mmCIF file of C-alpha atoms in Angstrom:
data_model
loop_
_atom_site.group_PDB
_atom_site.id
_atom_site.type_symbol
_atom_site.label_atom_id
_atom_site.label_comp_id
_atom_site.label_asym_id
_atom_site.label_seq_id
_atom_site.Cartn_x
_atom_site.Cartn_y
_atom_site.Cartn_z
ATOM 1 C CA MET A 10 -20.446 -12.428 17.009
ATOM 2 C CA LEU A 11 -17.196 -10.705 16.118
ATOM 3 C CA ASN A 12 -14.203 -12.753 15.120
ATOM 4 C CA SER A 13 -11.663 -11.694 17.727
ATOM 5 C CA HIS A 14 -8.788 -13.322 15.823
ATOM 6 C CA ARG A 15 -9.098 -11.194 12.684
ATOM 7 C CA PRO A 16 -7.650 -7.702 12.866
ATOM 8 C CA ARG A 17 -9.828 -4.866 11.704
ATOM 9 C CA THR A 18 -8.642 -2.067 9.511
ATOM 10 C CA PHE A 19 -5.345 -0.595 10.634
ATOM 11 C CA ALA A 20 -4.623 3.063 9.873
ATOM 12 C CA THR A 21 -1.877 5.454 10.871
ATOM 13 C CA ARG A 22 -0.287 8.648 9.616
ATOM 14 C CA LEU A 23 3.410 9.031 8.904
ATOM 15 C CA ASP A 24 5.661 11.891 7.873
ATOM 16 C CA SER A 25 5.830 12.457 4.140
ATOM 17 C CA ARG A 26 9.478 11.441 3.879
ATOM 18 C CA THR A 27 11.098 8.438 2.218
ATOM 19 C CA GLU A 28 12.780 7.578 5.541
ATOM 20 C CA PHE A 29 9.347 6.478 6.788
ATOM 21 C CA THR A 30 8.866 3.815 4.094
ATOM 22 C CA PRO A 31 10.577 1.110 6.220
ATOM 23 C CA LEU A 32 8.314 1.983 9.162
ATOM 24 C CA ALA A 33 5.231 1.654 6.949
ATOM 25 C CA ARG A 34 6.424 -1.809 5.877
ATOM 26 C CA LYS A 35 7.161 -2.775 9.487
ATOM 27 C CA LEU A 36 3.619 -1.808 10.511
ATOM 28 C CA LEU A 37 2.265 -3.888 7.640
ATOM 29 C CA ARG A 38 4.328 -6.906 8.767
ATOM 30 C CA ALA A 39 2.906 -6.541 12.286
ATOM 31 C CA TYR A 40 -0.631 -6.351 10.904
ATOM 32 C CA LEU A 41 -0.077 -9.429 8.746
ATOM 33 C CA ALA A 42 1.457 -11.353 11.651
ATOM 34 C CA ALA A 43 -1.959 -11.194 13.346
ATOM 35 C CA LEU A 44 -3.673 -12.818 10.356
ATOM 36 C CA PRO A 45 -3.921 -16.615 10.283
ATOM 37 C CA ALA A 46 -2.449 -16.686 6.752
ATOM 38 C CA GLY A 47 -0.771 -13.293 6.757
ATOM 39 C CA ASP A 48 2.483 -14.700 5.395
ATOM 40 C CA ARG A 49 0.662 -15.445 2.129
ATOM 41 C CA TYR A 50 0.395 -11.692 1.455
ATOM 42 C CA ARG A 51 3.633 -10.421 2.993
ATOM 43 C CA ASP A 52 6.157 -10.236 0.155
ATOM 44 C CA THR A 53 3.852 -8.717 -2.445
ATOM 45 C CA ALA A 54 2.165 -6.425 0.074
ATOM 46 C CA GLU A 55 5.449 -5.035 1.392
ATOM 47 C CA LEU A 56 6.720 -4.339 -2.099
ATOM 48 C CA LEU A 57 3.511 -2.648 -3.221
ATOM 49 C CA LEU A 58 3.139 -0.622 -0.033
ATOM 50 C CA GLY A 59 6.717 0.595 -0.421
ATOM 51 C CA GLU A 60 6.061 1.636 -4.016
ATOM 52 C CA LEU A 61 2.784 3.418 -3.234
ATOM 53 C CA PHE A 62 4.290 5.186 -0.209
ATOM 54 C CA ALA A 63 7.385 6.281 -2.135
ATOM 55 C CA ASN A 64 5.200 7.477 -4.997
ATOM 56 C CA ALA A 65 3.131 9.606 -2.596
ATOM 57 C CA VAL A 66 6.295 11.118 -1.102
ATOM 58 C CA GLN A 67 8.172 11.729 -4.339
ATOM 59 C CA HIS A 68 5.351 12.794 -6.634
ATOM 60 C CA GLY A 69 2.841 14.261 -4.223
ATOM 61 C CA ASP A 70 2.372 17.974 -4.684
ATOM 62 C CA ALA A 71 1.120 18.536 -1.142
ATOM 63 C CA PRO A 72 2.920 20.854 1.297
ATOM 64 C CA ASP A 73 5.833 19.183 3.102
ATOM 65 C CA ASP A 74 4.081 19.306 6.467
ATOM 66 C CA ARG A 75 1.220 17.068 5.286
ATOM 67 C CA LEU A 76 1.164 13.486 6.533
ATOM 68 C CA ILE A 77 0.650 10.301 4.553
ATOM 69 C CA GLU A 78 -1.921 7.863 5.867
ATOM 70 C CA VAL A 79 -1.571 4.121 5.332
ATOM 71 C CA ARG A 80 -4.436 1.678 5.813
ATOM 72 C CA PHE A 81 -4.546 -2.108 5.715
ATOM 73 C CA SER A 82 -7.621 -4.322 5.835
ATOM 74 C CA LEU A 83 -8.644 -7.813 4.871
ATOM 75 C CA VAL A 84 -11.607 -7.809 2.488
ATOM 76 C CA ARG A 85 -12.835 -11.388 2.206
ATOM 77 C CA ASP A 86 -9.565 -13.110 1.299
ATOM 78 C CA ARG A 87 -7.877 -10.093 -0.308
ATOM 79 C CA LEU A 88 -5.544 -7.705 1.447
ATOM 80 C CA ARG A 89 -6.365 -4.087 0.693
ATOM 81 C CA ILE A 90 -3.648 -1.512 1.180
ATOM 82 C CA GLU A 91 -4.250 2.216 0.830
ATOM 83 C CA VAL A 92 -1.905 5.188 0.816
ATOM 84 C CA HIS A 93 -3.573 8.576 1.334
ATOM 85 C CA ASP A 94 -1.918 11.905 0.612
ATOM 86 C CA ALA A 95 -3.015 15.519 0.231
ATOM 87 C CA GLY A 96 -1.643 15.909 -3.295
ATOM 88 C CA ALA A 97 -3.845 16.557 -6.302
ATOM 89 C CA GLY A 98 -1.885 14.605 -8.938
ATOM 90 C CA ARG A 99 -3.021 11.101 -9.840
ATOM 91 C CA PRO A 100 -0.527 8.254 -10.284
ATOM 92 C CA SER A 101 -0.347 6.512 -13.628
ATOM 93 C CA VAL A 102 1.780 3.787 -15.154
ATOM 94 C CA ARG A 103 4.266 5.293 -17.552
ATOM 95 C CA PRO A 104 6.522 3.622 -20.057
ATOM 96 C CA SER A 105 10.118 3.092 -19.025
ATOM 97 C CA THR A 106 13.248 1.915 -20.750
ATOM 98 C CA PRO A 107 15.774 -0.644 -19.459
ATOM 99 C CA ASP A 108 18.174 2.240 -18.667
ATOM 100 C CA ASP A 109 15.700 4.144 -16.459
ATOM 101 C CA GLU A 110 16.731 4.165 -12.797
ATOM 102 C CA HIS A 111 13.278 5.262 -11.593
ATOM 103 C CA GLY A 112 9.705 5.103 -12.771
ATOM 104 C CA ARG A 113 8.896 1.404 -12.460
ATOM 105 C CA GLY A 114 6.983 1.545 -9.169
ATOM 106 C CA LEU A 115 3.487 1.703 -10.601
ATOM 107 C CA PHE A 116 4.454 -0.805 -13.278
ATOM 108 C CA LEU A 117 5.168 -3.240 -10.412
ATOM 109 C CA VAL A 118 1.903 -2.328 -8.687
ATOM 110 C CA ASP A 119 0.032 -2.911 -11.947
ATOM 111 C CA ALA A 120 1.741 -6.244 -12.522
ATOM 112 C CA LEU A 121 1.493 -7.672 -8.991
ATOM 113 C CA ALA A 122 -1.797 -6.337 -7.608
ATOM 114 C CA GLU A 123 -4.990 -8.130 -8.472
ATOM 115 C CA ARG A 124 -6.480 -4.655 -8.962
ATOM 116 C CA TRP A 125 -5.393 -1.159 -8.068
ATOM 117 C CA GLY A 126 -6.569 2.383 -8.528
ATOM 118 C CA CYS A 127 -6.675 5.914 -7.272
ATOM 119 C CA CYS A 128 -9.656 7.800 -5.845
ATOM 120 C CA PRO A 129 -10.295 11.265 -4.459
ATOM 121 C CA ARG A 130 -10.404 11.466 -0.664
ATOM 122 C CA SER A 131 -13.626 12.397 1.041
ATOM 123 C CA GLY A 132 -13.651 16.069 1.861
ATOM 124 C CA GLY A 133 -12.058 16.921 -1.466
ATOM 125 C CA ILE A 134 -8.434 17.229 -0.341
ATOM 126 C CA GLY A 135 -6.013 14.787 -1.893
ATOM 127 C CA LYS A 136 -6.377 11.223 -3.054
ATOM 128 C CA PHE A 137 -5.628 7.672 -2.102
ATOM 129 C CA ALA A 138 -4.040 4.900 -4.107
ATOM 130 C CA TRP A 139 -5.203 1.395 -3.268
ATOM 131 C CA ALA A 140 -4.244 -2.137 -4.219
ATOM 132 C CA LEU A 141 -5.926 -5.497 -3.693
ATOM 133 C CA ILE A 142 -3.535 -8.351 -3.133
ATOM 134 C CA ALA A 143 -4.470 -11.990 -3.546
ATOM 135 C CA PRO A 144 -2.850 -14.515 -1.233
ATOM 136 C CA THR A 145 -0.008 -16.517 -2.710
ATOM 137 C CA HIS A 146 -0.182 -20.292 -2.587
ATOM 138 C CA LEU A 147 2.658 -21.607 -0.492
ATOM 139 C CA ASN A 148 4.207 -24.892 -1.454
ATOM 140 C CA ALA A 149 4.109 -27.547 1.223
ATOM 141 C CA ALA A 150 7.599 -28.576 2.267
#
Protein backbone atom coordinates (compact mmCIF):
# COMPACT_ATOMS: atom_id res chain seq x y z
CA MET A 1 0.00 0.00 0.00
CA LEU A 2 1.34 3.42 -0.90
CA ASN A 3 1.68 6.06 1.77
CA SER A 4 -0.52 8.82 0.39
CA HIS A 5 0.82 11.36 2.90
CA ARG A 6 4.44 11.23 1.75
CA PRO A 7 5.28 13.17 -1.40
CA ARG A 8 7.23 11.37 -4.06
CA THR A 9 10.14 12.86 -5.90
CA PHE A 10 9.47 16.37 -7.14
CA ALA A 11 11.26 17.57 -10.27
CA THR A 12 10.99 20.67 -12.42
CA ARG A 13 13.12 22.64 -14.85
CA LEU A 14 13.89 26.33 -14.46
CA ASP A 15 15.70 28.92 -16.54
CA SER A 16 19.44 29.03 -15.97
CA ARG A 17 19.37 32.48 -14.40
CA THR A 18 20.08 33.59 -10.84
CA GLU A 19 16.64 35.26 -10.74
CA PHE A 20 15.14 31.76 -10.56
CA THR A 21 16.95 30.80 -7.34
CA PRO A 22 14.12 32.19 -5.14
CA LEU A 23 11.57 30.19 -7.15
CA ALA A 24 13.60 27.01 -6.65
CA ARG A 25 13.61 27.66 -2.89
CA LYS A 26 9.88 28.39 -2.91
CA LEU A 27 9.20 25.06 -4.64
CA LEU A 28 11.34 23.32 -2.04
CA ARG A 29 9.37 24.97 0.79
CA ALA A 30 6.12 23.75 -0.78
CA TYR A 31 7.52 20.23 -1.08
CA LEU A 32 8.68 20.26 2.54
CA ALA A 33 5.33 21.61 3.74
CA ALA A 34 3.77 18.32 2.60
CA LEU A 35 6.17 16.28 4.75
CA PRO A 36 5.13 15.50 8.33
CA ALA A 37 8.48 16.81 9.63
CA GLY A 38 9.46 18.95 6.67
CA ASP A 39 10.34 21.92 8.87
CA ARG A 40 13.25 19.88 10.25
CA TYR A 41 14.99 20.12 6.85
CA ARG A 42 13.88 23.57 5.68
CA ASP A 43 16.63 25.98 6.70
CA THR A 44 19.57 23.82 5.68
CA ALA A 45 17.84 22.57 2.53
CA GLU A 46 16.97 26.07 1.32
CA LEU A 47 20.51 27.29 1.85
CA LEU A 48 22.09 24.31 0.11
CA LEU A 49 19.63 24.35 -2.78
CA GLY A 50 20.34 28.05 -3.30
CA GLU A 51 24.08 27.41 -3.34
CA LEU A 52 23.87 24.45 -5.73
CA PHE A 53 21.49 26.31 -8.06
CA ALA A 54 23.63 29.45 -8.09
CA ASN A 55 26.73 27.35 -8.71
CA ALA A 56 25.06 25.69 -11.72
CA VAL A 57 24.06 29.10 -13.12
CA GLN A 58 27.32 30.91 -12.49
CA HIS A 59 29.84 28.19 -13.24
CA GLY A 60 27.98 26.01 -15.70
CA ASP A 61 29.50 26.05 -19.15
CA ALA A 62 26.28 25.03 -20.88
CA PRO A 63 24.62 27.23 -23.52
CA ASP A 64 22.39 29.94 -22.03
CA ASP A 65 19.22 28.36 -23.38
CA ARG A 66 19.71 25.16 -21.34
CA LEU A 67 17.47 24.65 -18.32
CA ILE A 68 18.44 23.61 -14.81
CA GLU A 69 16.48 20.77 -13.26
CA VAL A 70 15.90 20.57 -9.51
CA ARG A 71 14.74 17.41 -7.76
CA PHE A 72 13.73 16.76 -4.17
CA SER A 73 12.99 13.41 -2.56
CA LEU A 74 12.90 11.86 0.87
CA VAL A 75 15.19 8.84 1.12
CA ARG A 76 14.43 7.11 4.41
CA ASP A 77 14.78 10.07 6.78
CA ARG A 78 17.19 12.10 4.64
CA LEU A 79 16.19 14.82 2.21
CA ARG A 80 17.97 14.49 -1.11
CA ILE A 81 18.24 17.56 -3.29
CA GLU A 82 19.67 17.48 -6.80
CA VAL A 83 20.53 20.22 -9.27
CA HIS A 84 21.03 19.07 -12.87
CA ASP A 85 22.69 21.15 -15.56
CA ALA A 86 24.11 20.56 -19.03
CA GLY A 87 27.59 21.84 -18.18
CA ALA A 88 30.67 19.64 -18.25
CA GLY A 89 32.61 21.20 -15.35
CA ARG A 90 32.46 19.54 -11.94
CA PRO A 91 32.04 21.59 -8.76
CA SER A 92 34.73 21.39 -6.12
CA VAL A 93 35.39 23.05 -2.79
CA ARG A 94 38.11 25.63 -3.15
CA PRO A 95 40.00 27.53 -0.52
CA SER A 96 38.85 31.06 0.21
CA THR A 97 40.14 33.92 2.28
CA PRO A 98 38.14 36.10 4.70
CA ASP A 99 38.22 38.92 2.10
CA ASP A 100 36.67 36.82 -0.70
CA GLU A 101 33.17 37.99 -1.63
CA HIS A 102 32.35 34.77 -3.52
CA GLY A 103 33.45 31.17 -3.56
CA ARG A 104 32.08 29.86 -0.27
CA GLY A 105 28.98 28.11 -1.63
CA LEU A 106 30.41 24.62 -1.88
CA PHE A 107 32.24 25.12 1.41
CA LEU A 108 28.78 25.59 2.99
CA VAL A 109 27.42 22.56 1.15
CA ASP A 110 30.37 20.50 2.37
CA ALA A 111 29.94 21.69 5.94
CA LEU A 112 26.15 21.38 6.23
CA ALA A 113 25.23 18.37 4.09
CA GLU A 114 25.55 14.92 5.56
CA ARG A 115 27.04 13.92 2.20
CA TRP A 116 27.20 15.53 -1.21
CA GLY A 117 28.68 14.85 -4.60
CA CYS A 118 28.51 15.29 -8.32
CA CYS A 119 27.71 12.67 -10.95
CA PRO A 120 27.39 12.58 -14.72
CA ARG A 121 23.82 12.64 -16.02
CA SER A 122 22.48 9.65 -17.87
CA GLY A 123 22.76 10.18 -21.59
CA GLY A 124 26.19 11.75 -21.20
CA ILE A 125 25.18 15.42 -21.28
CA GLY A 126 25.94 17.41 -18.17
CA LYS A 127 26.02 16.50 -14.51
CA PHE A 128 24.07 16.78 -11.32
CA ALA A 129 25.17 17.88 -7.88
CA TRP A 130 23.35 16.26 -4.98
CA ALA A 131 23.23 16.67 -1.22
CA LEU A 132 21.75 14.55 1.55
CA ILE A 133 20.37 16.54 4.44
CA ALA A 134 19.71 15.08 7.87
CA PRO A 135 16.76 16.41 9.83
CA THR A 136 17.57 18.88 12.56
CA HIS A 137 16.36 18.18 16.07
CA LEU A 138 13.95 20.88 17.13
CA ASN A 139 13.91 21.91 20.74
CA ALA A 140 10.58 21.54 22.47
CA ALA A 141 9.26 24.89 23.65
